[in-house]
Structure formats: C-alpha cells, structure tokens
C-alpha cells in the first residue's frame, strides 16, 4: 500500500471530524508503517498527537485539537475502571482546565483558539504522559463528565480548581473564580470544596479568593431569603437571631426566626471538606439540639434559594402551619 492508495471508509469521532486513532486504523488493516508513510511531509495525513491522526493535510482546527486531545487521553494506555458518574459513564478522560471553562461559557476563561495546551483529566492509575498540546491531569476519582458539543467536559468547579493549580497571580485567580460564580456557572461552596480537595486552599493567592467567595455567597443567599419571605407573603420573622436559653448558654445563630411558632431558617454555606465529605455533622448536631428544645429548623443552601425559592417557601410555610397545629 502506498500513501496514495485509497482506503475504505474510516470510522470518525463524529459525523464531521476527520480524526482517527491508531487502534481504529489497525482495525481497518492500516499498519503503523503505512500510517507513518502517509504522515510524511507532503503526505495526505498528519499525526496531531501520538496515535491520533488527522486524515487531511494542514493544521488541525480548534475543534479538531479538542477532539484529538480527548481521543489521545481516552485510547492510549491500559483500561482502568471508571469511578465517576454523569452523562458519560464510560468516559476514561475529559477536558478540564481553561478549555473546559471556555466550553462551559465562562466569560473570564481565555478563548479556545488562544490555548496552546489542552488539559485532559484521567484516572490516577493510567500510564499516560503529556504529549504535544495535550496535558494530562490525574485524579484519584473522576467526576461525572458533562457533554458539550459531543465532548466529555469536567464540571465547572473541577475545571476551575485545575485551572487555579496552574496560576500564581492573585488577581488572575480572583477574577476567574469570582466571575464564574457570579455568572452562575458554579456554587461558591462547591468551588471552595474543589479547591480544598485539590489542596490549593493553603496557597496565599487562593486563601483570599476563598474567603471572598463564601462571604459573597452568604450575602446573596441572605438577599434571596429576604425576597422569599416578601414575595411569598410569609409572616415577617426576626432576622439574624442568636438563640439562648434563659440564663443558659448560647445555642447558636439562625438567619430567620419566628418566635411564636418556634421555627428557624438557617442558610448553610459550608463548603465540602478537603477529603470531599460534606460538613453536615456539626449542622445536624445543632439542629437536633434545637429540635429537642422544640424549635423546628429549616436548612436552606444558597443553591436551594437560587434555583427553587418557591419550593423553599412551601417548606417554611408548612413548618409554620405544623407548629401552629
């Protein structure tokens, strides 16, 4: 076979991308030597990454580079069990870092054509090295990938953490992270949890950003709780109350309290711990203690108040009615 010998139709990654892997070529009877011959200067093909071929001459487009990076990270190296969930349960690799943020539509992310490196997230046990424009990022457990334009993409919070890991400028970190949260791409507590999980929380240029994120998240959540009470015609509560037994110890603060009904609402802005577990134990102990004293505690997260304020209003109204009964 020469480099000009026509081949039978080759499998592609989708209906239009002229990309194919060495594995697929072997299935079609094309040997590595034949593929290398077609990739010589002036040949009809181009090997854009090890084992990933562009079946036309010239430079790959931005979309082709993205797909090539995923193909490279997916098909190179031995298979390992997938540990995550999500819409692509069989995904062995996914785009992360700045490319993933750009695909999610994060305005503060650099445009895709400007990225010289594309980060791909793989399992820690994979024997895979960075090559060309594909940079390998390893994880003990893969998150559930989201599918964007047919590509497996890491969730925004994980992509932010992987991007922050490459930055050293405080202003750049703050701008990227706060803009992504402000525009609704991710919840502050989730982002802080990912930064902790990635062991970035102790870096000086990250600490201030985390503090700013959680403070801003609480302020927005409080505004939404005020609006919830007003818009759904709930009785006016006492705001930001510190509960204390007569002559006894401080029981803790709540964001809203209806004393006649003994119903309290607390906004939970706690972020996941560094090991990925949710810090619900302390909150549950506080709730159980208050409920033993006859106080009904309704927990709301900033995400609850943002996504489903009507549902939260029903929960609060039900608690008030049950207390009256």
Coordinates of C-alpha atoms in Angstrom, one line a residue:
X1 CA 0.0 0.0 0.0
X2 CA 1.3 3.4 -0.9
X3 CA 0.4 6.7 0.6
X4 CA -1.9 7.4 -2.3
X5 CA -3.8 4.0 -2.2
X6 CA -7.4 4.7 -1.4
X7 CA -8.8 3.3 1.9
X8 CA -12.2 2.0 2.6
X9 CA -14.3 4.5 4.7
X10 CA -12.7 5.0 8.1
X11 CA -14.5 5.4 11.4
X12 CA -14.6 9.0 12.7
X13 CA -15.2 10.5 16.1
X14 CA -18.5 12.1 14.9
X15 CA -20.2 12.8 11.6
X16 CA -17.7 15.5 10.5
X17 CA -14.4 15.2 12.4
X18 CA -11.6 13.7 10.2
X19 CA -9.8 12.2 13.2
X20 CA -9.0 8.6 13.7
X21 CA -6.8 6.7 16.2
X22 CA -4.1 4.1 15.5
X23 CA -6.3 1.5 17.1
X24 CA -9.1 2.2 14.5
X25 CA -6.6 2.2 11.7
X26 CA -5.4 -1.2 12.7
X27 CA -9.0 -2.4 12.6
X28 CA -9.2 -1.2 9.0
X29 CA -6.0 -3.0 8.1
X30 CA -3.7 0.0 8.1
X31 CA -0.3 -0.8 9.7
X32 CA 1.7 1.7 11.7
X33 CA 4.3 1.8 8.9
X34 CA 1.6 2.7 6.4
X35 CA 0.2 5.3 8.6
X36 CA 3.6 6.9 9.2
X37 CA 4.2 6.9 5.4
X38 CA 1.0 8.9 4.9
X39 CA 2.1 11.4 7.5
X40 CA 5.4 12.3 5.8
X41 CA 6.0 15.9 4.6
X42 CA 3.6 16.4 1.7
X43 CA 1.5 13.4 2.6
X44 CA -2.3 13.4 2.9
X45 CA -2.4 12.8 6.7
X46 CA -1.0 14.4 9.8
X47 CA -0.3 12.8 13.2
X48 CA -1.5 15.5 15.6
X49 CA -0.8 13.5 18.8
X50 CA 0.8 10.1 19.3
X51 CA -1.6 7.6 17.9
X52 CA -4.2 10.2 16.7
X53 CA -4.3 11.1 13.0
X54 CA -5.9 13.9 11.0
X55 CA -7.0 12.4 7.7
X56 CA -6.1 15.5 5.7
X57 CA -3.0 17.7 5.4
X58 CA -2.6 21.0 7.3
X59 CA -3.1 22.2 10.8
X60 CA -6.0 20.9 12.9
X61 CA -8.8 23.3 13.7
X62 CA -9.6 24.3 17.3
X63 CA -12.4 21.8 17.4
X64 CA -10.1 19.1 16.0
X65 CA -7.5 19.8 18.6
X66 CA -10.1 19.4 21.4
X67 CA -11.3 16.1 20.0
X68 CA -7.8 14.9 19.4
X69 CA -6.8 15.6 23.0
X70 CA -9.8 13.5 24.2
X71 CA -9.1 10.7 21.8
X72 CA -5.4 10.6 22.9
X73 CA -6.3 10.5 26.6
X74 CA -9.1 8.0 26.1
X75 CA -7.4 5.4 23.9
X76 CA -3.8 5.5 25.0
X77 CA -2.7 3.3 27.9
X78 CA -4.4 0.3 29.6
X79 CA -8.0 0.4 30.7
X80 CA -8.9 1.2 34.3
X81 CA -12.3 1.2 36.0
X82 CA -14.2 4.5 35.8
X83 CA -15.1 5.8 39.2
X84 CA -17.4 8.7 38.5
X85 CA -21.0 9.1 37.4
X86 CA -22.5 11.6 35.0
X87 CA -23.9 11.6 31.5
X88 CA -20.9 9.7 30.0
X89 CA -20.4 6.8 32.5
X90 CA -17.8 5.1 30.2
X91 CA -15.6 8.2 29.8
X92 CA -12.0 7.5 30.6
X93 CA -10.9 11.1 30.1
X94 CA -12.5 14.5 29.9
X95 CA -11.4 18.0 29.1
X96 CA -10.6 20.2 32.1
X97 CA -8.8 23.4 32.9
X98 CA -9.2 26.6 30.8
X99 CA -10.6 24.7 27.8
X100 CA -13.4 23.2 29.8
X101 CA -14.2 26.6 31.3
X102 CA -14.4 28.1 27.8
X103 CA -16.7 25.2 26.7
X104 CA -18.9 25.9 29.7
X105 CA -19.2 29.5 28.5
X106 CA -17.2 31.1 31.4
X107 CA -16.6 34.6 30.2
X108 CA -13.4 35.1 32.1
X109 CA -11.8 32.0 30.5
X110 CA -9.3 32.5 27.7
X111 CA -10.8 31.9 24.2
X112 CA -10.3 28.4 22.9
X113 CA -8.1 29.3 19.8
X114 CA -5.6 31.0 22.1
X115 CA -4.9 27.9 24.2
X116 CA -1.6 26.2 23.4
X117 CA -2.2 23.5 25.9
X118 CA -5.4 21.4 26.4
X119 CA -5.7 19.8 29.8
X120 CA -7.3 16.3 30.0
X121 CA -8.4 14.7 33.2
X122 CA -7.7 11.0 33.6
X123 CA -7.6 8.4 36.4
X124 CA -4.5 8.3 38.6
X125 CA -3.7 4.7 37.6
X126 CA -3.5 5.5 33.9
X127 CA 0.0 5.1 32.4
X128 CA -0.3 8.1 30.2
X129 CA 2.1 11.0 29.6
X130 CA 1.5 14.6 28.4
X131 CA 2.3 14.9 24.7
X132 CA 2.1 17.8 22.3
X133 CA -0.7 20.1 23.1
X134 CA -2.4 17.5 25.4
X135 CA -1.5 18.0 29.1
X136 CA -2.5 15.1 31.4
X137 CA -4.1 15.9 34.8
X138 CA -4.6 13.0 37.2
X139 CA -7.3 12.4 39.7
X140 CA -7.9 9.6 42.2
X141 CA -11.6 9.7 41.3
X142 CA -13.0 11.1 38.1
X143 CA -16.0 13.4 38.4
X144 CA -19.1 12.9 36.3
X145 CA -18.4 14.4 32.9
X146 CA -20.8 16.8 31.2
X147 CA -21.2 16.5 27.5
X148 CA -20.8 19.7 25.5
X149 CA -20.7 19.6 21.7
X150 CA -20.1 15.9 21.9
X151 CA -17.1 16.2 24.1
X152 CA -16.8 15.0 27.7
X153 CA -16.0 18.0 29.9
X154 CA -15.3 18.3 33.6
X155 CA -17.8 20.2 35.8
X156 CA -17.1 23.9 36.2
X157 CA -15.9 23.6 39.8
X158 CA -13.4 20.9 39.0
X159 CA -12.2 22.8 35.9
X160 CA -11.7 25.9 38.0
X161 CA -9.6 24.0 40.5
X162 CA -7.5 22.5 37.7
X163 CA -7.0 26.0 36.2
X164 CA -6.2 27.6 39.5
X165 CA -3.5 25.0 40.1
X166 CA -1.6 26.4 37.1
X167 CA -1.9 30.1 38.2
X168 CA 0.2 32.1 40.6
X169 CA -1.2 35.6 40.3
X170 CA -3.8 36.5 43.0
X171 CA -5.7 38.9 40.8
X172 CA -6.0 36.4 38.0
X173 CA -7.3 33.7 40.4
X174 CA -9.8 36.1 42.0
X175 CA -11.1 37.4 38.6
X176 CA -11.5 33.9 37.1
X177 CA -13.2 32.3 40.1
X178 CA -15.4 35.1 41.3
X179 CA -16.6 35.8 37.7
X180 CA -17.5 32.2 37.2
X181 CA -19.5 32.1 40.5
X182 CA -21.2 35.5 39.9
X183 CA -22.4 34.4 36.5
X184 CA -24.0 31.3 37.9
X185 CA -21.7 28.6 36.5
X186 CA -21.0 27.1 39.9
X187 CA -21.8 27.5 43.5
X188 CA -19.2 29.1 45.8
X189 CA -19.3 26.3 48.3
X190 CA -18.8 23.7 45.6
X191 CA -15.8 25.6 44.2
X192 CA -14.3 26.1 47.6
X193 CA -14.7 22.4 48.2
X194 CA -12.9 21.5 45.0
X195 CA -10.0 23.9 45.8
X196 CA -9.7 22.2 49.2
X197 CA -9.8 18.8 47.6
X198 CA -7.1 19.8 45.2
X199 CA -5.0 21.0 48.2
X200 CA -4.9 24.6 46.9
X201 CA -6.6 26.2 49.9
X202 CA -3.3 26.9 51.7
X203 CA -1.8 28.8 48.8
X204 CA -1.6 32.5 49.7
X205 CA -3.1 33.6 46.3
X206 CA -6.1 31.3 46.9
X207 CA -7.0 31.9 50.5
X208 CA -8.3 35.4 50.0
X209 CA -10.4 34.3 47.0
X210 CA -12.0 31.5 49.0
X211 CA -12.9 33.9 51.8
X212 CA -14.3 36.4 49.3
X213 CA -16.3 33.6 47.6
X214 CA -18.0 32.4 50.8
X215 CA -18.8 35.9 52.1
X216 CA -20.3 36.9 48.8
X217 CA -22.3 33.6 48.6
X218 CA -23.8 34.2 52.0
X219 CA -24.7 37.8 51.2
X220 CA -26.5 36.8 48.0
X221 CA -28.3 34.0 49.9
X222 CA -29.5 36.3 52.6
X223 CA -30.9 38.7 50.0
X224 CA -32.7 35.8 48.4
X225 CA -34.1 34.7 51.7
X226 CA -35.4 38.3 52.3
X227 CA -37.0 38.2 48.9
X228 CA -38.5 34.7 49.5
X229 CA -40.3 35.9 52.6
X230 CA -41.6 39.1 50.9
X231 CA -42.6 37.5 47.5
X232 CA -44.4 34.6 49.0
X233 CA -46.2 36.6 51.7
X234 CA -44.7 34.8 54.7
X235 CA -45.0 36.3 58.1
X236 CA -42.2 38.6 59.0
X237 CA -39.6 36.8 61.1
X238 CA -36.8 38.2 63.3
X239 CA -33.6 38.4 61.3
X240 CA -30.2 37.1 62.3
X241 CA -31.1 35.9 65.7
X242 CA -28.8 34.5 68.3
X243 CA -30.7 31.8 70.3
X244 CA -30.0 31.4 74.0
X245 CA -31.8 29.6 76.9
X246 CA -32.9 32.0 79.7
X247 CA -29.8 32.2 81.9
X248 CA -28.2 29.5 79.9
X249 CA -25.6 29.0 77.1
X250 CA -25.7 30.4 73.6
X251 CA -27.5 27.8 71.3
X252 CA -26.3 29.3 68.0
X253 CA -27.4 31.8 65.5
X254 CA -30.1 31.4 62.8
X255 CA -30.8 33.6 59.8
X256 CA -34.6 33.9 60.4
X257 CA -36.7 33.1 63.4
X258 CA -40.5 33.0 64.0
X259 CA -40.7 33.0 67.9
X260 CA -44.4 32.3 68.2
X261 CA -44.1 29.2 66.1
X262 CA -40.5 28.4 67.2
X263 CA -39.4 27.9 63.5
X264 CA -36.0 28.9 62.4
X265 CA -34.3 29.1 59.0
X266 CA -30.6 28.7 58.6
X267 CA -28.6 29.2 55.4
X268 CA -25.9 26.6 55.1
X269 CA -22.9 28.0 53.2
X270 CA -20.4 25.4 54.4
X271 CA -18.1 24.0 51.8
X272 CA -17.1 20.4 51.5
X273 CA -14.0 19.4 53.5
X274 CA -10.7 18.7 51.9
X275 CA -11.4 15.0 51.7
X276 CA -14.6 15.7 49.7
X277 CA -17.1 14.9 52.6
X278 CA -19.9 17.3 53.4
X279 CA -19.5 19.0 56.8
X280 CA -23.1 18.2 57.8
X281 CA -22.3 16.6 61.1
X282 CA -21.9 19.8 63.0
X283 CA -25.1 21.2 61.5
X284 CA -27.1 18.1 62.3
X285 CA -25.9 18.2 65.9
X286 CA -27.1 21.8 66.2
X287 CA -30.4 21.0 64.6
X288 CA -31.0 18.0 66.8
X289 CA -30.2 20.1 69.9
X290 CA -32.6 22.9 68.9
X291 CA -35.4 20.4 67.9
X292 CA -35.1 18.7 71.3
X293 CA -35.9 22.2 72.7
X294 CA -39.0 22.4 70.5
X295 CA -37.6 24.5 67.7
X296 CA -38.1 23.4 64.1
X297 CA -35.1 24.2 61.9
X298 CA -35.3 24.6 58.2
X299 CA -32.0 24.3 56.3
X300 CA -31.5 26.2 53.0
X301 CA -28.4 26.2 50.9
X302 CA -27.6 29.2 48.6
X303 CA -28.3 26.8 45.7
X304 CA -31.8 26.0 47.0
X305 CA -32.6 29.7 47.4
X306 CA -31.4 30.4 43.9
X307 CA -32.8 27.5 41.9
X308 CA -36.1 26.8 43.8
X309 CA -37.2 29.7 46.0
X310 CA -40.9 28.6 45.6
X311 CA -40.2 25.2 47.0
X312 CA -38.3 26.6 49.9
X313 CA -41.2 28.9 50.7
X314 CA -43.5 25.9 50.8
X315 CA -41.2 24.2 53.2
X316 CA -41.1 27.2 55.5
X317 CA -44.9 27.7 55.3
X318 CA -45.5 24.1 56.1
X319 CA -43.3 24.3 59.1
X320 CA -45.1 27.4 60.4
X321 CA -48.5 25.7 59.9
X322 CA -47.4 22.5 61.6
X323 CA -46.1 24.4 64.5
X324 CA -49.4 26.2 64.9
X325 CA -51.2 22.9 64.8

